[in-house]
Coordinates of C-alpha atoms and ligand atoms in Angstrom, one line a residue:
X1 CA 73.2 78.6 87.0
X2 CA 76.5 76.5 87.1
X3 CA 76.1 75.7 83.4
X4 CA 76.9 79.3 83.0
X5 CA 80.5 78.9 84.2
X6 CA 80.6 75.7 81.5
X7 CA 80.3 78.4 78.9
X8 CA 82.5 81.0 80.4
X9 CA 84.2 80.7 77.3
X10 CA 81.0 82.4 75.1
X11 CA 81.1 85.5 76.8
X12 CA 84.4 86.9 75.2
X13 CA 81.5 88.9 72.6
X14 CA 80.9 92.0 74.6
X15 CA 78.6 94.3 72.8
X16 CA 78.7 97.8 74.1
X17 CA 81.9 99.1 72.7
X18 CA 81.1 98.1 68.8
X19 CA 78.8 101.3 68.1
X20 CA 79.2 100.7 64.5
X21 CA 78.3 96.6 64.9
X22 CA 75.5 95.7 62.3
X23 CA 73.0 95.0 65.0
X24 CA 69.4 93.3 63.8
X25 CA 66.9 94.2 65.9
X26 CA 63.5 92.0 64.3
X27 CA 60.0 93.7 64.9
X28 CA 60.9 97.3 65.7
X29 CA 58.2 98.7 64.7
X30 CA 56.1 96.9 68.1
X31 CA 56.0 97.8 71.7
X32 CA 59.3 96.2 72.9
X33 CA 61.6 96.4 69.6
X34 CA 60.9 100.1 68.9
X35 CA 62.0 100.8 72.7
X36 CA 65.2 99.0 72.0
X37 CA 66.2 101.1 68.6
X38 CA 65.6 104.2 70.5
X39 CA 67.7 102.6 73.5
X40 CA 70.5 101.5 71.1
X41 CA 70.2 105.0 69.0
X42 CA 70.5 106.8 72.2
X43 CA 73.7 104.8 72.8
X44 CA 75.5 106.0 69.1
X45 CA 74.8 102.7 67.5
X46 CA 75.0 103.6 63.7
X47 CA 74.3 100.1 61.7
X48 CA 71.2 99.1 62.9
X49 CA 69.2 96.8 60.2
X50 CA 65.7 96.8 60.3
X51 CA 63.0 95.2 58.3
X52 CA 58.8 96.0 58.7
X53 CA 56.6 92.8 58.6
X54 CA 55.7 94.2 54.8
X55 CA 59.6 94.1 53.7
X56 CA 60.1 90.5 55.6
X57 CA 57.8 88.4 56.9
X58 CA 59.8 86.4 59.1
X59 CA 57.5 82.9 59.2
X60 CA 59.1 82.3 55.6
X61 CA 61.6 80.3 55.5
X62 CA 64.0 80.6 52.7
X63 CA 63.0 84.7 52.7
X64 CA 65.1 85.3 56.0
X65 CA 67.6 82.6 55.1
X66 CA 68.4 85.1 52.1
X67 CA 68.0 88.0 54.0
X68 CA 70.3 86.7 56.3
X69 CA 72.9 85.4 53.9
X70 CA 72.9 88.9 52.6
X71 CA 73.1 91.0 55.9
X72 CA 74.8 88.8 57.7
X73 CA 73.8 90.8 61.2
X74 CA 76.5 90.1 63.9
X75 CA 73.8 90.9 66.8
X76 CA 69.9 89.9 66.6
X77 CA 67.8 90.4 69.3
X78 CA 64.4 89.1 68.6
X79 CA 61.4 91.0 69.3
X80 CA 59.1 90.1 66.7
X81 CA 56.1 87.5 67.4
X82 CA 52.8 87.2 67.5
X83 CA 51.7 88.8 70.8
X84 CA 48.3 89.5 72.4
X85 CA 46.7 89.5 75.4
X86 CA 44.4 86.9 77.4
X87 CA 41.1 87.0 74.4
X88 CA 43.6 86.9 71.5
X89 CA 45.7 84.0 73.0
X90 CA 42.6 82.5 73.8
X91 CA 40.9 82.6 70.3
X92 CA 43.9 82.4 68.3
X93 CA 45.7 79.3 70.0
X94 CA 46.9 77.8 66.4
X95 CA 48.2 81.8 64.9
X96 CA 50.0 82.0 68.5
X97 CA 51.7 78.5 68.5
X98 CA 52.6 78.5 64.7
X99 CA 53.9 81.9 63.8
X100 CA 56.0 82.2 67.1
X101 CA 57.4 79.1 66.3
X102 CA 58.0 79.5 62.4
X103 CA 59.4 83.1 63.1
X104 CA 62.2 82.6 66.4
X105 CA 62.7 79.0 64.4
X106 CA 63.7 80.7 61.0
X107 CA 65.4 83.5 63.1
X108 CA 67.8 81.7 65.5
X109 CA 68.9 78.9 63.3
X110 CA 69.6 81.5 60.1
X111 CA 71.3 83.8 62.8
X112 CA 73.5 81.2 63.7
X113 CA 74.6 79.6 60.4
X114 CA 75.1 83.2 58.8
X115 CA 78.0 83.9 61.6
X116 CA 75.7 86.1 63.8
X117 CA 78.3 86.6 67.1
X118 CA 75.1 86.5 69.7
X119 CA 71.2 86.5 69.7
X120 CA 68.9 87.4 72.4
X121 CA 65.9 85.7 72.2
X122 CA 62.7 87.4 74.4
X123 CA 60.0 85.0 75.8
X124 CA 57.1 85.9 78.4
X125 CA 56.4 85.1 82.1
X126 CA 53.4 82.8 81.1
X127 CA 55.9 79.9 80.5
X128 CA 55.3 79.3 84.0
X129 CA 53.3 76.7 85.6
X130 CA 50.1 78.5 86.8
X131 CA 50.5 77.7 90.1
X132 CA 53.9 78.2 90.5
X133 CA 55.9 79.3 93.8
X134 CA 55.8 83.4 93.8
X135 CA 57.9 84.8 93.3
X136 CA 59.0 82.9 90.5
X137 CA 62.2 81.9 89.9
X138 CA 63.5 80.7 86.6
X139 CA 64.3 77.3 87.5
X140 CA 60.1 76.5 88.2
X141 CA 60.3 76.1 84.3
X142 CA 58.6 73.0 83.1
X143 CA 57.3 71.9 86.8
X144 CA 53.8 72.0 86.4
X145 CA 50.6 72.9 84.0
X146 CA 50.7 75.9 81.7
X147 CA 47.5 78.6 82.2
X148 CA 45.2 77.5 79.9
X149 CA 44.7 80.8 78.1
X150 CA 48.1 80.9 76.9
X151 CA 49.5 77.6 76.9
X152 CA 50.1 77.6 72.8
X153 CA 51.9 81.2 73.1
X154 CA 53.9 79.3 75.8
X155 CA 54.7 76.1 74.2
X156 CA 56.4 78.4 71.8
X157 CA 58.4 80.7 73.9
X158 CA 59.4 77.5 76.0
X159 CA 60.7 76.0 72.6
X160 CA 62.6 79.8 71.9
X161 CA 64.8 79.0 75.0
X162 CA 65.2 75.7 74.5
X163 CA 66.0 76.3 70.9
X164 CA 68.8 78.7 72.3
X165 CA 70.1 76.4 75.0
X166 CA 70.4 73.4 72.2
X167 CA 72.7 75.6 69.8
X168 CA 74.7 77.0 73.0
X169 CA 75.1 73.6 73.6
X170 CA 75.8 71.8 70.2
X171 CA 77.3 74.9 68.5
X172 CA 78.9 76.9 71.5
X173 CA 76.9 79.7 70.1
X174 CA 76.3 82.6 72.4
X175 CA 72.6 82.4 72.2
X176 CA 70.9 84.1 75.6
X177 CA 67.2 83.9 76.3
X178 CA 65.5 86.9 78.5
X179 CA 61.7 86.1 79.9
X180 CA 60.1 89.7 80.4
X181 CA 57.0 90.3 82.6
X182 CA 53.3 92.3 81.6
X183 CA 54.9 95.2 79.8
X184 CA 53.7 98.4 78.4
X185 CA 54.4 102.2 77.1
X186 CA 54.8 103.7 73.4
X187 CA 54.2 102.0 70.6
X188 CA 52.0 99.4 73.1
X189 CA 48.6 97.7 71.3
X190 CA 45.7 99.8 72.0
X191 CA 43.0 97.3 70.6
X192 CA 40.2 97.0 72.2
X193 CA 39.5 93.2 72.4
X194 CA 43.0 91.7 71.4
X195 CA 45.4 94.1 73.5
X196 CA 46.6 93.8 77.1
X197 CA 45.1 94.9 80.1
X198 CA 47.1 98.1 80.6
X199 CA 46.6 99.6 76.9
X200 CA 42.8 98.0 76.8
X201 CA 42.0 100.3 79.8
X202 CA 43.7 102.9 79.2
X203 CA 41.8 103.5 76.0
X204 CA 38.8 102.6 77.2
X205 CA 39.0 104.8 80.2
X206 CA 40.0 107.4 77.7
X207 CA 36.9 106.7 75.4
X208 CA 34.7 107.3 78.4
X209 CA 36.2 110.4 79.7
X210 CA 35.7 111.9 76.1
X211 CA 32.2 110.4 75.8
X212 CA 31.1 111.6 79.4
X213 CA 29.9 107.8 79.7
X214 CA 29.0 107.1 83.6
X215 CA 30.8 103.5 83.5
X216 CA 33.6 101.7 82.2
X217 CA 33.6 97.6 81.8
X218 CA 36.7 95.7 83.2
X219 CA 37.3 92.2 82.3
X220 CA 37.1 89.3 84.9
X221 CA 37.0 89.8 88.8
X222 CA 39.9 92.2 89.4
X223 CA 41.6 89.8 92.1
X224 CA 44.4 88.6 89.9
X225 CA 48.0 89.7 90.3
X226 CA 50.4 91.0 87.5
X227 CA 53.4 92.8 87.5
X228 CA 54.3 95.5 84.9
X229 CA 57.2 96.9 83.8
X230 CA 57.8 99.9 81.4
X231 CA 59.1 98.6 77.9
X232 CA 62.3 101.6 78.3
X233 CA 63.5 99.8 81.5
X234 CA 62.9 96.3 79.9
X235 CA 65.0 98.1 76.7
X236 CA 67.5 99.2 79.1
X237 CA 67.5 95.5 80.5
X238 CA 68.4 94.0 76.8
X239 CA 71.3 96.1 76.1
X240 CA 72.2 95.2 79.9
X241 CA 72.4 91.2 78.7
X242 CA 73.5 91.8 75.7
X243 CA 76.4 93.5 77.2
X244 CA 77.3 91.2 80.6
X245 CA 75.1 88.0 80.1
X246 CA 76.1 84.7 78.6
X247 CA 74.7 81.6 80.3
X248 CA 72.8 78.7 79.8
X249 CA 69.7 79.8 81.6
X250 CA 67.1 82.4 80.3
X251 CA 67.1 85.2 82.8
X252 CA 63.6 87.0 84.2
X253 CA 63.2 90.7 84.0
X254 CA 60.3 91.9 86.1
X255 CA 59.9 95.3 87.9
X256 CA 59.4 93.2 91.4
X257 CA 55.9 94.9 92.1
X258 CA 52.7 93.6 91.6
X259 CA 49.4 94.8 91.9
X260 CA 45.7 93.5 91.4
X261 CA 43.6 94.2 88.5
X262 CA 41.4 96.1 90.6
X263 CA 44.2 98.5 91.4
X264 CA 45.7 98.6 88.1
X265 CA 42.0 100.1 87.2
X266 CA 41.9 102.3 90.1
X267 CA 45.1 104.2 89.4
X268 CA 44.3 103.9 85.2
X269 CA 41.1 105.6 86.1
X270 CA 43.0 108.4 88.0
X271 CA 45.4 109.0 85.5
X272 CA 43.2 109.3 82.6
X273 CA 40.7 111.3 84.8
X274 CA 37.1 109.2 84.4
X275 CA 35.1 110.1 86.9
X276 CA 32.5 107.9 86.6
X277 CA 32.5 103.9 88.0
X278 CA 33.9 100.2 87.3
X279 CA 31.6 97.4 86.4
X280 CA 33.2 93.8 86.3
X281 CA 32.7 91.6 83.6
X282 CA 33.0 87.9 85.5
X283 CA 32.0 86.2 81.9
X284 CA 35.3 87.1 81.0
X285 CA 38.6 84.7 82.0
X286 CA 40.9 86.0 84.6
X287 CA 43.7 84.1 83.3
X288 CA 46.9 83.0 85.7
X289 CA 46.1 84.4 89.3
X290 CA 49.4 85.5 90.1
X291 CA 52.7 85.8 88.1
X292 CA 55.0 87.9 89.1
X293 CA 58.6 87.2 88.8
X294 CA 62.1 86.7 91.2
X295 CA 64.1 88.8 88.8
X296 CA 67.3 88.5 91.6
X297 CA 69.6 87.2 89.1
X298 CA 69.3 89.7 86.8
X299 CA 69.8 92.4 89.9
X300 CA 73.0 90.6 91.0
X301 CA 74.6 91.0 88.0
X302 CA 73.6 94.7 88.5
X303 CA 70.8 95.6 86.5
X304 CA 67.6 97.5 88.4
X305 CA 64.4 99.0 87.0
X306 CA 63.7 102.9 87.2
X307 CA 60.2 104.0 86.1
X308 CA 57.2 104.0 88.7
X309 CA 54.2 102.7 87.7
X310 CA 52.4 105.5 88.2
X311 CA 54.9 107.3 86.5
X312 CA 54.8 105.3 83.7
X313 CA 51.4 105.4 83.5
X314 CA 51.2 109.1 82.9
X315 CA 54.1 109.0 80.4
X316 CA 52.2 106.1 77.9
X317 CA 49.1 108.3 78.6
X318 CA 50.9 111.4 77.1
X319 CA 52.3 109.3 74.5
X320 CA 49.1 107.8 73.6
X321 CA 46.9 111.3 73.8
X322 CA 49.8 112.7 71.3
X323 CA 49.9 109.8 68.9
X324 CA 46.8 107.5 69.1
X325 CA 44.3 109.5 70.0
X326 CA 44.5 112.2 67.0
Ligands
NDP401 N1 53.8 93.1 75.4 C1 54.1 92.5 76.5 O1 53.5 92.7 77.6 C2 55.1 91.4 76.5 C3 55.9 91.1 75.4 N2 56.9 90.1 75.5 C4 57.7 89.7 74.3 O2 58.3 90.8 73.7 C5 58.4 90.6 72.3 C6 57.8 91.8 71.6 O3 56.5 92.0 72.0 P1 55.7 93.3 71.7 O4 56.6 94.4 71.3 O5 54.8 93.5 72.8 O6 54.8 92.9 70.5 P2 54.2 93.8 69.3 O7 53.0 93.1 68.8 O8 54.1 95.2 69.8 O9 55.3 93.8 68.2 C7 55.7 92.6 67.6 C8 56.5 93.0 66.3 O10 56.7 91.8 65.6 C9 56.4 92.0 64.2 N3 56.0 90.8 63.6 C10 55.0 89.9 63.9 N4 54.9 88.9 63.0 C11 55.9 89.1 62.1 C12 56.3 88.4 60.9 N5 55.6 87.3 60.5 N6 57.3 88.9 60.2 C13 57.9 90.1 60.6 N7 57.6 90.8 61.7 C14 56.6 90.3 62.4 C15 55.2 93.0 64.3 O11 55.1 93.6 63.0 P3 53.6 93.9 62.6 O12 52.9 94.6 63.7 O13 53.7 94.6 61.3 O14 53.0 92.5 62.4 C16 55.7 93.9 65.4 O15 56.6 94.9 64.9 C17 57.6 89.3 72.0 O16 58.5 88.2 71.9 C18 56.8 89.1 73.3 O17 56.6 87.7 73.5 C19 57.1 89.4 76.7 C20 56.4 89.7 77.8 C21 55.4 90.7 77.8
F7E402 C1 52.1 89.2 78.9 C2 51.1 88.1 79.0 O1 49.8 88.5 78.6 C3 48.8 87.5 78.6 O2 48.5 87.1 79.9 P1 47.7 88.1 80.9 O3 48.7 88.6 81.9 O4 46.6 87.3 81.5 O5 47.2 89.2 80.0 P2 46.2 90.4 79.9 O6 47.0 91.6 80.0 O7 45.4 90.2 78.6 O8 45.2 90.3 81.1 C4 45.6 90.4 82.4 C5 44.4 90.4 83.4 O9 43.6 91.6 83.1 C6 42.2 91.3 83.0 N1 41.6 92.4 82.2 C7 40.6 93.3 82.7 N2 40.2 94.0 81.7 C8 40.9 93.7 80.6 C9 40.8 94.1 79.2 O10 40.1 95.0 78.8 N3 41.7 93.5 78.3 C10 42.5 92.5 78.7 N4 43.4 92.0 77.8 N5 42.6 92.1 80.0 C11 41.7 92.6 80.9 C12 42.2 90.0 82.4 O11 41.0 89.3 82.5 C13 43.4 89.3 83.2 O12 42.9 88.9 84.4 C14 49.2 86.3 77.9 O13 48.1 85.8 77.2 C15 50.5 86.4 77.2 O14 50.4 87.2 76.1 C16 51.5 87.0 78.1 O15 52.7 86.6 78.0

């Protein structure tokens, strides 16, 4: 992290105070950017510009170069990609390496020839090795082989901080990069093959319970490890680097608590209320065994998660029974 001290002099850009900043938040109609608008709305910022997938699609080039030119945001934070979890990563290797890379491509280098004053770009924890040290700390980047299931998602997200560490270095453009762990909550995907684990069983589960069927199918063998984090402290977290980070070095942002599959099922199964019983599906990959992240630099420079698991777990089960489920 001594690089950060090389570009002491990119920090000067503190965010907070400028409520009426044109701030560009891209994909905030998914899980993580729609968590940020309501943290950022919460906060009195009153110039937020925002653009559905319809009204921009971001993989095209000389669309966001105009759009750009004519907004000219002075704060992006990019939450749009393509995102999915381990069977969509798996069976769409060439939509997850491609549009990740056309959209945070198009997206950082427009930001930063259209005068944008800092971008924060979000990655994933699976741009670490598979077998790397746990926890995992952010300099195990690019020290061993990627998990298979993701590697193309990864590939991408690696070149997104890379991408951001070139123009901080070329440009002294205050371009920050923050790697999130397995996150969930409101406006999560619920589909029921291309989703993540914790909105996949949470509607399943919830399909049971309805259905009064006597057993629900998990994927894999329930020993691997993940660590979740709800998307409002990971929100919380983004305004949080936006405000106090400028450095070289993308930054982890985990909740520091793991648990196995098995368990995450356990306690889904408990909060939905399905009485009836888990059956494994071992045809099924169980991906990386264990990622969870050392998220200490982020808590020295003060920043700490609040929401339970199990608390958030009944909050995105609310949310979901109120707004999916209709
Ligand atoms: N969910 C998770 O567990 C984790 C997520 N992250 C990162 O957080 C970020 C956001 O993820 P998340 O909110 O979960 O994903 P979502 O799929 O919920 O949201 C992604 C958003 O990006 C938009 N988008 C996708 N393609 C385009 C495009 N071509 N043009 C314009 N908009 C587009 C989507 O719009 P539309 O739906 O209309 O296509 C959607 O609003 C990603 O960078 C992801 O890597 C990191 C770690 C874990
Ligand atoms: C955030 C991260 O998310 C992805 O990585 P992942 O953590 O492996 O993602 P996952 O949530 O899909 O699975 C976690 C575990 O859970 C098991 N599992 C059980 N039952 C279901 C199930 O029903 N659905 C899913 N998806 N998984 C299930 C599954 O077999 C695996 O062992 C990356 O591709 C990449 O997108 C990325 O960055």
């Amino acid at each position: 992290m001594g690089s950060q001290d090389n570009n002491a002099a990119l920090s000067s850009n503190s965010f907070l105070p400028y409520k009426s900043a044109k701030v560009f938040v891209a994909g905030h109609r998914g899980l993580v950017g729609a968590a940020i608008v309501r943290k950022l709305t919460q906060l009195g910022f009153t110039n937020l510009v925002l653009r559905s997938h319809a009204e921009l699609d971001l993989t095209r080039q000389s669309d966001v170069e105009a759009f750009f030119v004519f907004e000219k945001p002075e704060f992006v934070i990019v939450a749009a990609a393509k995102v999915g979890g381990i069977h969509a990563n798996n069976t769409y290797p060439a939509d997850f390496i491609a549009i990740n890379l056309q959209i945070q491509t198009n997206v950082i280098d427009s930001a930063y020839r259209n005068g944008t004053k800092k971008l924060l770009f979000l990655g994933s924890s699976c741009i670490y090795p598979k077998f790397a040290p746990q926890p995992i700390p952010e300099d195990a980047l690019l020290t061993g082989p990627l998990e298979p299931t993701n590697e193309w998602y990864a590939i991408a997200k690696i070149a997104g901080i890379k991408m951001c560490q070139a123009y901080r270095i070329q440009y002294k453009w205050d371009a920050i990069s923050g790697m999130p762990t397995n996150l969930y909550g409101p406006y999560d995907n619920f589909h029921p093959e291309n989703s993540h684990v914790l909105p996949a069983l949470m509607r399943r589960f919830h399909e049971a319970k309805v259905k009064g069927a006597k057993e629900v199918v998990v994927w894999g063998t329930g020993s691997p490890l993940r660590e979740f984090l709800h998307v409002d402290d990971l929100a919380d977290a983004v305004v949080f680097m936006m405000e106090k980070y400028s450095g070289l070095e993308h930054l982890n942002v985990g909740s520091g608590k793991e648990v196995t599959i098995k368990e995450l099922a356990e306690l889904m199964k408990e909060v939905v209320g399905f009485e009836g019983d888990l059956v494994w599906d071992s045809t099924k990959p169980d991906g990386t065994p264990r990622k969870l992240m050392d998220s200490s630099k982020l808590a020295s420079l003060g920043w700490t998660p609040k929401v339970s698991l199990k608390d958030g777990l009944a909050d995105t089960y609310k949310w979901y029974l109120e707004n999916v489920n209709l």
